[in-house]
mmCIF file of C-alpha atoms and ligand atoms in Angstrom:
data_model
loop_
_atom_site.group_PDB
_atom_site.id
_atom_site.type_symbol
_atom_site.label_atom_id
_atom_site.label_comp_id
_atom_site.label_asym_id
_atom_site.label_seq_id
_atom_site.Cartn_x
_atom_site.Cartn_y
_atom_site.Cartn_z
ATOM 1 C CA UNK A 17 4.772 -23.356 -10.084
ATOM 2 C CA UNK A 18 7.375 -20.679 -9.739
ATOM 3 C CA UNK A 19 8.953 -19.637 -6.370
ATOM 4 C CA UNK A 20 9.488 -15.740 -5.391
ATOM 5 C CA UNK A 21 12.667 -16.875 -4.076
ATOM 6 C CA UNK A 22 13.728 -18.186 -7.908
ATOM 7 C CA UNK A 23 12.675 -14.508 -8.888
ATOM 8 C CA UNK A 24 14.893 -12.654 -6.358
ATOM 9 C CA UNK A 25 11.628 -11.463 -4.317
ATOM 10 C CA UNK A 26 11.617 -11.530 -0.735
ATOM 11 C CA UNK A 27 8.173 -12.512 2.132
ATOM 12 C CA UNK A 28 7.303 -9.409 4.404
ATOM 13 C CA UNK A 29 8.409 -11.863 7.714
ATOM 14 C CA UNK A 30 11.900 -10.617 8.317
ATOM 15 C CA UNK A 31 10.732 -7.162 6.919
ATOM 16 C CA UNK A 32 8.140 -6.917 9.638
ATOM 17 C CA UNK A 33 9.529 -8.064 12.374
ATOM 18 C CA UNK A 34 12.838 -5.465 12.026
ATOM 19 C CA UNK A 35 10.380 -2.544 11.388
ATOM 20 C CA UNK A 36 8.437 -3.392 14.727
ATOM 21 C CA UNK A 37 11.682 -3.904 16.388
ATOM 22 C CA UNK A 38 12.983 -0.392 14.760
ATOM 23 C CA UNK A 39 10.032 1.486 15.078
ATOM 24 C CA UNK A 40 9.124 2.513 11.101
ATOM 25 C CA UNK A 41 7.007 1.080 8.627
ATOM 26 C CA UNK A 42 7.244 -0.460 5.279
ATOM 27 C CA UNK A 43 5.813 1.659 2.328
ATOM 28 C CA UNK A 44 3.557 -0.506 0.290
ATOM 29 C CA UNK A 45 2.868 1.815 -2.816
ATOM 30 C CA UNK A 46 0.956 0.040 -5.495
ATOM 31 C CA UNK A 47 1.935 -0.207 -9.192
ATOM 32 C CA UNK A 48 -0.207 -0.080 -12.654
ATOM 33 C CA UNK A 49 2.407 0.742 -15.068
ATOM 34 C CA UNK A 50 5.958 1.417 -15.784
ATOM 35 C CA UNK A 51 6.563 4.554 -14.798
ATOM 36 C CA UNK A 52 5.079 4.003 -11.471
ATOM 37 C CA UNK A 53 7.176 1.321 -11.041
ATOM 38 C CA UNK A 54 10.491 2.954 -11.932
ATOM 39 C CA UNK A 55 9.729 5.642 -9.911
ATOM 40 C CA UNK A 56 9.023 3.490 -6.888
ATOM 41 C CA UNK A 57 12.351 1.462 -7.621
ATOM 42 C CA UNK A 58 14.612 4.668 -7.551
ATOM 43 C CA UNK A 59 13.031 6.440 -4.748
ATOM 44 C CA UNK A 60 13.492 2.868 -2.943
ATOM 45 C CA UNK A 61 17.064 2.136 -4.047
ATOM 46 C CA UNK A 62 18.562 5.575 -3.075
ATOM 47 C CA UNK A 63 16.656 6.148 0.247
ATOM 48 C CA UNK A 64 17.745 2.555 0.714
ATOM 49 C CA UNK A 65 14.496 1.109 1.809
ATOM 50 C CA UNK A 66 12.743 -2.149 1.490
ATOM 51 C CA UNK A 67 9.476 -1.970 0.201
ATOM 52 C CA UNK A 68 6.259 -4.017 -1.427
ATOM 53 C CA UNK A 69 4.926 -3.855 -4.441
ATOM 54 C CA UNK A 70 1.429 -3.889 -4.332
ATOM 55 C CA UNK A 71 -1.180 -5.317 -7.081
ATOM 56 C CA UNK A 72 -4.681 -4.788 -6.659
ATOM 57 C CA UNK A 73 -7.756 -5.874 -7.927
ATOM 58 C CA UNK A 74 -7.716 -2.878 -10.348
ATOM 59 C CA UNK A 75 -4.526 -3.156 -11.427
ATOM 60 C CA UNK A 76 -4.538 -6.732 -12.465
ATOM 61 C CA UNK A 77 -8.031 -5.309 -14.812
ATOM 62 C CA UNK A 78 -5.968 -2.415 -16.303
ATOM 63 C CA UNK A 79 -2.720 -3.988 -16.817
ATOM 64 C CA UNK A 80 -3.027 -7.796 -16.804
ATOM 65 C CA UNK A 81 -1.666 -10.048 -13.479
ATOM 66 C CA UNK A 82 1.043 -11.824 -15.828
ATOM 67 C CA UNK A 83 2.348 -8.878 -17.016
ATOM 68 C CA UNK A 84 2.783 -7.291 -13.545
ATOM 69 C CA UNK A 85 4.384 -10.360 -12.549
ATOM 70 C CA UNK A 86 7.231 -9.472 -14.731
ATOM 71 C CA UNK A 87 7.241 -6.496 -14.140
ATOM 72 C CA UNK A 88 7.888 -6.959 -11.067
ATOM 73 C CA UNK A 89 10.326 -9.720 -11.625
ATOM 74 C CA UNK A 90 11.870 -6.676 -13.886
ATOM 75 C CA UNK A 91 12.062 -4.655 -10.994
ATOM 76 C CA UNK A 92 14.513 -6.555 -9.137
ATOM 77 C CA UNK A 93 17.035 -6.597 -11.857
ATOM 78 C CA UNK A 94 16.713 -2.905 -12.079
ATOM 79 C CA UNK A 95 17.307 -2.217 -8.788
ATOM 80 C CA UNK A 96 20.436 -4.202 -9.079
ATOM 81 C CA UNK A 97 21.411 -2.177 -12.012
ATOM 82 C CA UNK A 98 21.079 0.941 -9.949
ATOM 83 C CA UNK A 99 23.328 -0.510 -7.730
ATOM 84 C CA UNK A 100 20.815 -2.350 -4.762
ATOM 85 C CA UNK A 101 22.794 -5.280 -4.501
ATOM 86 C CA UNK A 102 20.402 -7.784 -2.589
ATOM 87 C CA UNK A 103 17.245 -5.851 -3.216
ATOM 88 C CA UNK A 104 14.595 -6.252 -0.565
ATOM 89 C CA UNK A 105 11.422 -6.606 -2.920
ATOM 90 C CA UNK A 106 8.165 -8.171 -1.852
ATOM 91 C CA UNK A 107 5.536 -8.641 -4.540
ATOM 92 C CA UNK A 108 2.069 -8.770 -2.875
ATOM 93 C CA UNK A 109 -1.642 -9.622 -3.849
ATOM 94 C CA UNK A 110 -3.928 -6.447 -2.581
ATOM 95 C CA UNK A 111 -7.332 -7.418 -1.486
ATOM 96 C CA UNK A 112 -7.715 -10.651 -2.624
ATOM 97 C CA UNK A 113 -10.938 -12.116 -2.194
ATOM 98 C CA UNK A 114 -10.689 -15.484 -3.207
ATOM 99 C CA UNK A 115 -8.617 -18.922 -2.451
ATOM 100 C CA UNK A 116 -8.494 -19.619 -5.997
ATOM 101 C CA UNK A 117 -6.791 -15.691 -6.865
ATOM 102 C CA UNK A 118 -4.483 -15.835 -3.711
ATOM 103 C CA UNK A 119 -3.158 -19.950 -4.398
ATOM 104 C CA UNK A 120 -2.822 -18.488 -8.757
ATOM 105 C CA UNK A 121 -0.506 -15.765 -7.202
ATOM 106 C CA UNK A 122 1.422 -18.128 -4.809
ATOM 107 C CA UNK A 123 1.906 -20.327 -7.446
ATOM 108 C CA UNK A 124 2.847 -17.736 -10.193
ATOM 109 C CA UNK A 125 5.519 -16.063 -7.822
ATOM 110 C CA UNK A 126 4.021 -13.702 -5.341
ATOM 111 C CA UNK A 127 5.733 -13.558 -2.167
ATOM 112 C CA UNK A 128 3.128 -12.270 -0.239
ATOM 113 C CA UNK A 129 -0.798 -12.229 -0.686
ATOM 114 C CA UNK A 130 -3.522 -10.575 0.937
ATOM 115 C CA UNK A 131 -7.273 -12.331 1.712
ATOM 116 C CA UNK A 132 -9.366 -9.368 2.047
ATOM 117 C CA UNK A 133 -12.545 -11.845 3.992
ATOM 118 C CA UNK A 134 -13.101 -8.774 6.091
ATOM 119 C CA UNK A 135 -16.983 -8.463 4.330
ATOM 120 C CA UNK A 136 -18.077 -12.044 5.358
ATOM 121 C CA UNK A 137 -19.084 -13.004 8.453
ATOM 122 C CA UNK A 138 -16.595 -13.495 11.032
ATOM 123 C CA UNK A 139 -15.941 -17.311 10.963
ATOM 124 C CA UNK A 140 -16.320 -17.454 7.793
ATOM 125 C CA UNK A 141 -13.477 -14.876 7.382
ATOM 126 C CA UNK A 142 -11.670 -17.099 9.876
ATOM 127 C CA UNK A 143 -12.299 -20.299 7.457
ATOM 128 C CA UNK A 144 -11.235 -18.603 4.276
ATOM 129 C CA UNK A 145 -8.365 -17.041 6.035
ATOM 130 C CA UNK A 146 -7.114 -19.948 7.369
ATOM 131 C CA UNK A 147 -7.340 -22.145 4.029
ATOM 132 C CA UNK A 148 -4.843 -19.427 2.320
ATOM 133 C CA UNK A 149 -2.811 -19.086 5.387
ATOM 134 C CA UNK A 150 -2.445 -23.111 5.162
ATOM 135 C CA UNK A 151 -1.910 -22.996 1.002
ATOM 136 C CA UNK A 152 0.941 -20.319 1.407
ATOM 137 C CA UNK A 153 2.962 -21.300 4.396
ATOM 138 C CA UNK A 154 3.602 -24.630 2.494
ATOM 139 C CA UNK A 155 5.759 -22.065 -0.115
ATOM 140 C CA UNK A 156 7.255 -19.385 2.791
ATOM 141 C CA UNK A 157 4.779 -17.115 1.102
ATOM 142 C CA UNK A 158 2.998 -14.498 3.777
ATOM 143 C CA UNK A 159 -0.504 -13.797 4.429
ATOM 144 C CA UNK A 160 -2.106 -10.460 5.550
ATOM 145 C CA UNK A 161 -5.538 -11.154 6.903
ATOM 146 C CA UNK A 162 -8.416 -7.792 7.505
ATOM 147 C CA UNK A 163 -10.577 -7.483 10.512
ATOM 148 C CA UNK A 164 -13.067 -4.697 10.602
ATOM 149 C CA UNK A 165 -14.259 -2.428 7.798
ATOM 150 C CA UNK A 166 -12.783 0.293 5.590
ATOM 151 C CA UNK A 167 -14.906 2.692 4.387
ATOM 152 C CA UNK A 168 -14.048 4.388 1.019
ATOM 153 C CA UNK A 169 -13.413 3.114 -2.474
ATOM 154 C CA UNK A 170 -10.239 1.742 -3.811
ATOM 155 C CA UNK A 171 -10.593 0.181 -7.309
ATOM 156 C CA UNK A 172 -13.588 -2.554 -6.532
ATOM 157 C CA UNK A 173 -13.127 -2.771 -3.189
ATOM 158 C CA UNK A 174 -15.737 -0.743 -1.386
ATOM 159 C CA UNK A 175 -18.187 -0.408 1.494
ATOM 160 C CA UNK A 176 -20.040 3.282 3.051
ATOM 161 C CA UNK A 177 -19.154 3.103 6.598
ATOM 162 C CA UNK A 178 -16.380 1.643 8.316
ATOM 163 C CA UNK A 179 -16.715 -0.702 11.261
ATOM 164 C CA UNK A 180 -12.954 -0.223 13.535
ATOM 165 C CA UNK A 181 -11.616 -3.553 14.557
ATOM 166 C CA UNK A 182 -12.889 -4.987 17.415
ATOM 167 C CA UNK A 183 -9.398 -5.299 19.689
ATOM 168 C CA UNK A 184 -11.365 -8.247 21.688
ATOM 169 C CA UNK A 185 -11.514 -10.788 18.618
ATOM 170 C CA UNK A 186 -7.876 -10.014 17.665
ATOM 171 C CA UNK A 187 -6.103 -12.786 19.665
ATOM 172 C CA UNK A 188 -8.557 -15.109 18.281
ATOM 173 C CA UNK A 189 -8.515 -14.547 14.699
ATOM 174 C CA UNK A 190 -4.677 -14.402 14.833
ATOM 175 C CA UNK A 191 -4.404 -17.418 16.598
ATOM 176 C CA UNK A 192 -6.981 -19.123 14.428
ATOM 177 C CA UNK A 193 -6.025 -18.516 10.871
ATOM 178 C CA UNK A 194 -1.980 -18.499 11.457
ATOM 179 C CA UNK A 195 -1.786 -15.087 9.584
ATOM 180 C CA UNK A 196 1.382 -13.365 9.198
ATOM 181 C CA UNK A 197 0.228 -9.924 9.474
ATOM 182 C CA UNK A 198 -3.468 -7.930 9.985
ATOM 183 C CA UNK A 199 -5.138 -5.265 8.345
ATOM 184 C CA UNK A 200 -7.090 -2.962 11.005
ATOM 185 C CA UNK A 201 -9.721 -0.260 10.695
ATOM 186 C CA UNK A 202 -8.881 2.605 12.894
ATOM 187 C CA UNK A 203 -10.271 5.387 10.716
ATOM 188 C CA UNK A 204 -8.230 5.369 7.836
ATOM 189 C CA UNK A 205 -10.036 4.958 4.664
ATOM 190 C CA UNK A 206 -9.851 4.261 0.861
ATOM 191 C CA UNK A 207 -9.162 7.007 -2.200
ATOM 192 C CA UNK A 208 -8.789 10.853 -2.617
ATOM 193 C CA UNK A 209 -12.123 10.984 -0.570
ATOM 194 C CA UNK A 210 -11.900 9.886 2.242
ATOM 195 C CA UNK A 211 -13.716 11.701 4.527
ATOM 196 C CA UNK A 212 -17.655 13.675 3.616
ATOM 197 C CA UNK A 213 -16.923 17.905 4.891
ATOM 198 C CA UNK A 214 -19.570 16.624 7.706
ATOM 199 C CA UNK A 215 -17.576 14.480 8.631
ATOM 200 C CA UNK A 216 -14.550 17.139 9.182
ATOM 201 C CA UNK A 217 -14.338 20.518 10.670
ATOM 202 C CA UNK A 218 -12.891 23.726 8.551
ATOM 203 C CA UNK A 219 -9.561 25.336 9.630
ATOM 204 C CA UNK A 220 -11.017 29.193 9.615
ATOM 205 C CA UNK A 221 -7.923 30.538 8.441
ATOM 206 C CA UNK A 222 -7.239 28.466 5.469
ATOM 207 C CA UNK A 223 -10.538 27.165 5.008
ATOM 208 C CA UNK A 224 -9.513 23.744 4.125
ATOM 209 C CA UNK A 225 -10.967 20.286 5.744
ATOM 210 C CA UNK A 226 -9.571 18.557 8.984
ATOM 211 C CA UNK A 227 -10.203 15.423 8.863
ATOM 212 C CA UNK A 228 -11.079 13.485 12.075
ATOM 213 C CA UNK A 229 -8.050 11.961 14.107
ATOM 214 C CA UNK A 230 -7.238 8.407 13.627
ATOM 215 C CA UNK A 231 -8.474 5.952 16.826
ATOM 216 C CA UNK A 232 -5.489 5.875 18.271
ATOM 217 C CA UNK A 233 -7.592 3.882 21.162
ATOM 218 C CA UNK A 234 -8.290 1.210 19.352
ATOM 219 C CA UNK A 235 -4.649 0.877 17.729
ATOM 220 C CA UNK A 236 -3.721 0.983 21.132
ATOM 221 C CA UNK A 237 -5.789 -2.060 22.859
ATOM 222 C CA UNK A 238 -4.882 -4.188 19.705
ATOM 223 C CA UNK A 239 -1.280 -3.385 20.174
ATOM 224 C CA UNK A 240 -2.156 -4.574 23.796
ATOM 225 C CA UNK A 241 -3.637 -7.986 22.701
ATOM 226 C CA UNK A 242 -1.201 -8.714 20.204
ATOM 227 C CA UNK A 243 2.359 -7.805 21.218
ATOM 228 C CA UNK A 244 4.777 -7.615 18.343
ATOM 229 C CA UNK A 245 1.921 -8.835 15.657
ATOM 230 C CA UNK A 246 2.663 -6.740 12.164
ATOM 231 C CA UNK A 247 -0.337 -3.994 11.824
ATOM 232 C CA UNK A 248 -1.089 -2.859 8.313
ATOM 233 C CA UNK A 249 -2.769 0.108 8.007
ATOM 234 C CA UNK A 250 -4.680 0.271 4.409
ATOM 235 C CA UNK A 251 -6.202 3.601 2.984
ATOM 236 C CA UNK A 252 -3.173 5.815 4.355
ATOM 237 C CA UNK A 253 -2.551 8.539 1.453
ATOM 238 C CA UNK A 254 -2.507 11.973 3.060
ATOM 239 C CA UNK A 255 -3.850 13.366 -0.083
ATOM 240 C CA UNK A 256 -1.028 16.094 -0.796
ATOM 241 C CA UNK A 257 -2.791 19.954 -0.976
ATOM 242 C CA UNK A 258 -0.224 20.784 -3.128
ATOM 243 C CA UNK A 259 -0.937 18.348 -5.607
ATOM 244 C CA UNK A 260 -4.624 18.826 -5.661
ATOM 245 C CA UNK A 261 -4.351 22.611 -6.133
ATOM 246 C CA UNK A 262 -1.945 22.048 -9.208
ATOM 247 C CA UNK A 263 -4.748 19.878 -10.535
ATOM 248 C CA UNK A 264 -7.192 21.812 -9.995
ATOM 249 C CA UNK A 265 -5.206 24.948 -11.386
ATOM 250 C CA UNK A 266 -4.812 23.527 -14.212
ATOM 251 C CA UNK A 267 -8.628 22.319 -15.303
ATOM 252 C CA UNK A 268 -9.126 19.603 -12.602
ATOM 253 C CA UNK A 269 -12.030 19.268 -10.283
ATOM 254 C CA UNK A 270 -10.935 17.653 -6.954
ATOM 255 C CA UNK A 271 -13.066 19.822 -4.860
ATOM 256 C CA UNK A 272 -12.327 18.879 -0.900
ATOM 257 C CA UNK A 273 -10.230 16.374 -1.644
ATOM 258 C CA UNK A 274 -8.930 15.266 1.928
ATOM 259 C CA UNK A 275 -6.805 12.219 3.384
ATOM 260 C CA UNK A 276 -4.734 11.294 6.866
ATOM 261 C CA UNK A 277 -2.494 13.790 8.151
ATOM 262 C CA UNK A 278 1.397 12.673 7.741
ATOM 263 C CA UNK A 279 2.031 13.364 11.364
ATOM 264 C CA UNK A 280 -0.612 10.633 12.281
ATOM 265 C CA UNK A 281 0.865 8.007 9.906
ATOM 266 C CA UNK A 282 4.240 9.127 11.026
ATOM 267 C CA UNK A 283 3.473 8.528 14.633
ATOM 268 C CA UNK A 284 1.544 5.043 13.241
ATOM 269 C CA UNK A 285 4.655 3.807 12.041
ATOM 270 C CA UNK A 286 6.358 3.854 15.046
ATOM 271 C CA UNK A 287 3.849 1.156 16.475
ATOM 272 C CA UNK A 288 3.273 -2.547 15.695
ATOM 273 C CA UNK A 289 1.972 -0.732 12.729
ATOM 274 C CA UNK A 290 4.408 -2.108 10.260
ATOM 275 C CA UNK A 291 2.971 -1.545 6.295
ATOM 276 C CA UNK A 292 1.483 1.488 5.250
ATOM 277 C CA UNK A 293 -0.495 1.115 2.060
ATOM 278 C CA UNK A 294 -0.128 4.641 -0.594
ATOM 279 C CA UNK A 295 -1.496 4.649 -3.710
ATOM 280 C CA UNK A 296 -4.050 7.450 -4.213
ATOM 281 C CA UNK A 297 -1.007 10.243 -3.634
ATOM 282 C CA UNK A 298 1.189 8.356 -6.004
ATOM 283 C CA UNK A 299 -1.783 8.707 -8.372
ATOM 284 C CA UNK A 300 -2.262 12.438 -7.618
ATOM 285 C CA UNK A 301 0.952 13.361 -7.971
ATOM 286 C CA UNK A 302 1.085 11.597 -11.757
ATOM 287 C CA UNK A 303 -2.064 13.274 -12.837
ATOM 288 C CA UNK A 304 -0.695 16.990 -11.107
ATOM 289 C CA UNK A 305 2.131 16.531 -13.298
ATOM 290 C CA UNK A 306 0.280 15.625 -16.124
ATOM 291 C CA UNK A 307 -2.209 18.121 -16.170
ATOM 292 C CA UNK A 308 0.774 20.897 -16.087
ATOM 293 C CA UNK A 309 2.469 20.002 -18.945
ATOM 294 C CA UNK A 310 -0.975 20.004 -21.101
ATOM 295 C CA UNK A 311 -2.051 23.346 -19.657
ATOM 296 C CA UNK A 312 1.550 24.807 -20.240
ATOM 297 C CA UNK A 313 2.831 23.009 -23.363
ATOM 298 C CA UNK A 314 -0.614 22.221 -25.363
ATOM 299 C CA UNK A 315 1.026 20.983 -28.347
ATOM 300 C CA UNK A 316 2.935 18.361 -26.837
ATOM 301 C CA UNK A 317 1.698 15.030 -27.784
ATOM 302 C CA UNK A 318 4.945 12.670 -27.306
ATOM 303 C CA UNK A 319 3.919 10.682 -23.948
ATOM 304 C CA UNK A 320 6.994 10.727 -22.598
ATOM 305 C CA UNK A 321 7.124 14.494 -22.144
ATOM 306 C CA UNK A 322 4.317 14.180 -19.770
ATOM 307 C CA UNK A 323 5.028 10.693 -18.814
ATOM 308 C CA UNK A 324 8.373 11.314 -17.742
ATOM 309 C CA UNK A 325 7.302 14.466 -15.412
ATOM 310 C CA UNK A 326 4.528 12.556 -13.733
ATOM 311 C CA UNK A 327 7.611 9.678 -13.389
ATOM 312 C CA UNK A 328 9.653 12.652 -11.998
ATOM 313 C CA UNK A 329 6.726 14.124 -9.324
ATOM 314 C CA UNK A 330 6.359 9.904 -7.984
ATOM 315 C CA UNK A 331 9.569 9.472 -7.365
ATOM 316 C CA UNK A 332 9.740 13.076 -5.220
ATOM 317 C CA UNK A 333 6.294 11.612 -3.469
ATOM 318 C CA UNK A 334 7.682 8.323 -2.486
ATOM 319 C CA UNK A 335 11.008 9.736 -1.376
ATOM 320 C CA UNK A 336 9.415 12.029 0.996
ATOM 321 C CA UNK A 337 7.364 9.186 2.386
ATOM 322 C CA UNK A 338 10.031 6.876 2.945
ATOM 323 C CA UNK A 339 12.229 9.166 4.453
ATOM 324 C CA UNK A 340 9.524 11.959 6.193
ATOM 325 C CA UNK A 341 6.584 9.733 7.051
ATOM 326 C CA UNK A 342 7.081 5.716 7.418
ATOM 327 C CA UNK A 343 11.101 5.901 8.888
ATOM 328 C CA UNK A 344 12.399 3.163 6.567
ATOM 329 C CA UNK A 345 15.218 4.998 4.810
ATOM 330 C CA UNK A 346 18.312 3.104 5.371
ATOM 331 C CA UNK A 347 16.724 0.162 6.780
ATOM 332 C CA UNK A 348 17.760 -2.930 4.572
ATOM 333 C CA UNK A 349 18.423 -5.910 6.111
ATOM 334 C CA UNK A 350 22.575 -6.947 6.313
ATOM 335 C CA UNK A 351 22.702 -9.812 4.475
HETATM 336 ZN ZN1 ZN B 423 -6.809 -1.448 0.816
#
């Protein structure tokens, strides 16, 4: 058993409950490899935001659970080297979807962990909410919980339609399972895909998609039922233009690509809506950058000279979210 706290990690409680107070949200950009995670450390430590580290289901496949673990263990002394002094750094489970994978995290140093039960039934998403809830209060470690349905794909985690949260079983599941946070489906949705052209109209002059607004509504009556409770909002990459056209300019195929409009998440975060999940834009920007030094420089074969750019074009990404989109630039806690 290891403790986050032994590891210099921090839960997302005091996090939360400043950025509803403040009116921002915390970026939760997810991590599969060095570079991603350097670039998420800088952009962090000189905006001066606090920020979680995300591991999904995908990323535990590709890059092994123990070694993210120290990786992101790693990333706290970092950002002390770079001068973060008392670095705000929460390390949390994405989409889990079992006790056994959230209670291995809790025990191996996670300061946060998500139960994705959102698929099952709902008391049976209760139940199995409720049993991590109970396993990772004992250690000060936080739960998110999910109610309703994301449509999209994002690693493993998948489903065709989305089904918004229903704002009238919100007090009850909160109130049930003890969970620290929730996940909601207002319209956001997983990937570089996330909405079909039907399901968007054109804008004549530029011809590109618009995709439909995000249920504001629904945000709204939840927000009603649950005053002050932290709102995560999962799926929310805006899906950059300019990084899909450098892809595609230079031999990619992302053909009506399309994600949330920043001025919706921007407007999000100054709600109860208090994490922001990114990871297919961090993942578009490393491939745009990628993909440019191979078209331009086809001899180079040294993976830092393409590495490094793509390390480069993430840390300009999450930068511009922190500070243009979720509002948490300069928010670290005094202590
Ligand atoms: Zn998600």
């Amino acid at each position: 058993m290891v403790s986050y706290k032994e590891l210099g990690l921090v839960n997302t409680r005091e996090m939360f409950a400043k950025a509803i107070k403040g009116g921002y949200a915390i970026p939760a950009f997810n991590f599969n490899n060095m570079e991603q995670l350097q670039a998420i450390v800088k952009a962090c430590a000189e905006t001066k935001s606090p920020v979680i580290l995300q591991v999904s289901k995908g990323a535990r496949n590709y890059a092994n659970q123990t070694l993210l673990r120290y990786m992101a263990q790693g990333a706290v002394e970092y950002a002390k080297e770079l001068g973060w002094e008392k670095p705000q750094i929460c390390l949390h489970l994405d989409h889990g979807d079992s006790f056994e994978l959230c209670k291995s995290c809790v025990d191996f140093g996670f300061s946060s962990v998500m139960i994705d039960a959102s698929s099952l039934p709902y008391e049976e998403n209760i139940a199995l909410t409720k049993k991590v809830v109970d396993y990772a209060h004992q250690y000060d470690v936080t739960v998110e919980a999910e109610l309703g349905v994301l449509a999209g794909v994002e690693d493993e985690v998948s489903s065709a339609v989305s089904h918004y949260t229903k704002p009238e079983e919100v007090v009850d599941f909160a109130t049930r399972t003890g969970c620290d946070s929730l996940a909601i489906s207002i319209g956001t949705s997983h990937g570089a895909y996330k909405f079909t052209p039907e399901q968007c109209t054109r804008d004549p002059k530029t011809g590109k998609l618009v995709p439909p607004p995000l249920a504001f509504d629904v945000l709204d009556a939840i927000m009603e039922q649950l005053p002050g409770f932290p709102i995560v909002l999962h799926g929310s990459s805006s899906v950059p233009q300019e990084y899909v056209d450098i892809i595609n300019a230079n031999g990619g195929k992302l053909p009506d690509a399309v994600g949330i409009p920043e001025e919706q998440l921007r407007l999000a975060s100054k709600s109860a809506v208090c994490k922001i999940n990114i990871d297919s834009d961090s993942r578009l920007a490393f491939t745009a950058a990628v993909r440019k030094v191979f078209a331009e420089k086809p001899g180079e074969f040294d993976p830092r000279k393409y590495c490094g750019p793509a390390r480069d074009l993430m840390e300009e990404l999450y930068k511009h979210k922190i500070t243009d989109v979720l509002g948490s630039d300069g928010k670290l806690a005094q202590c």
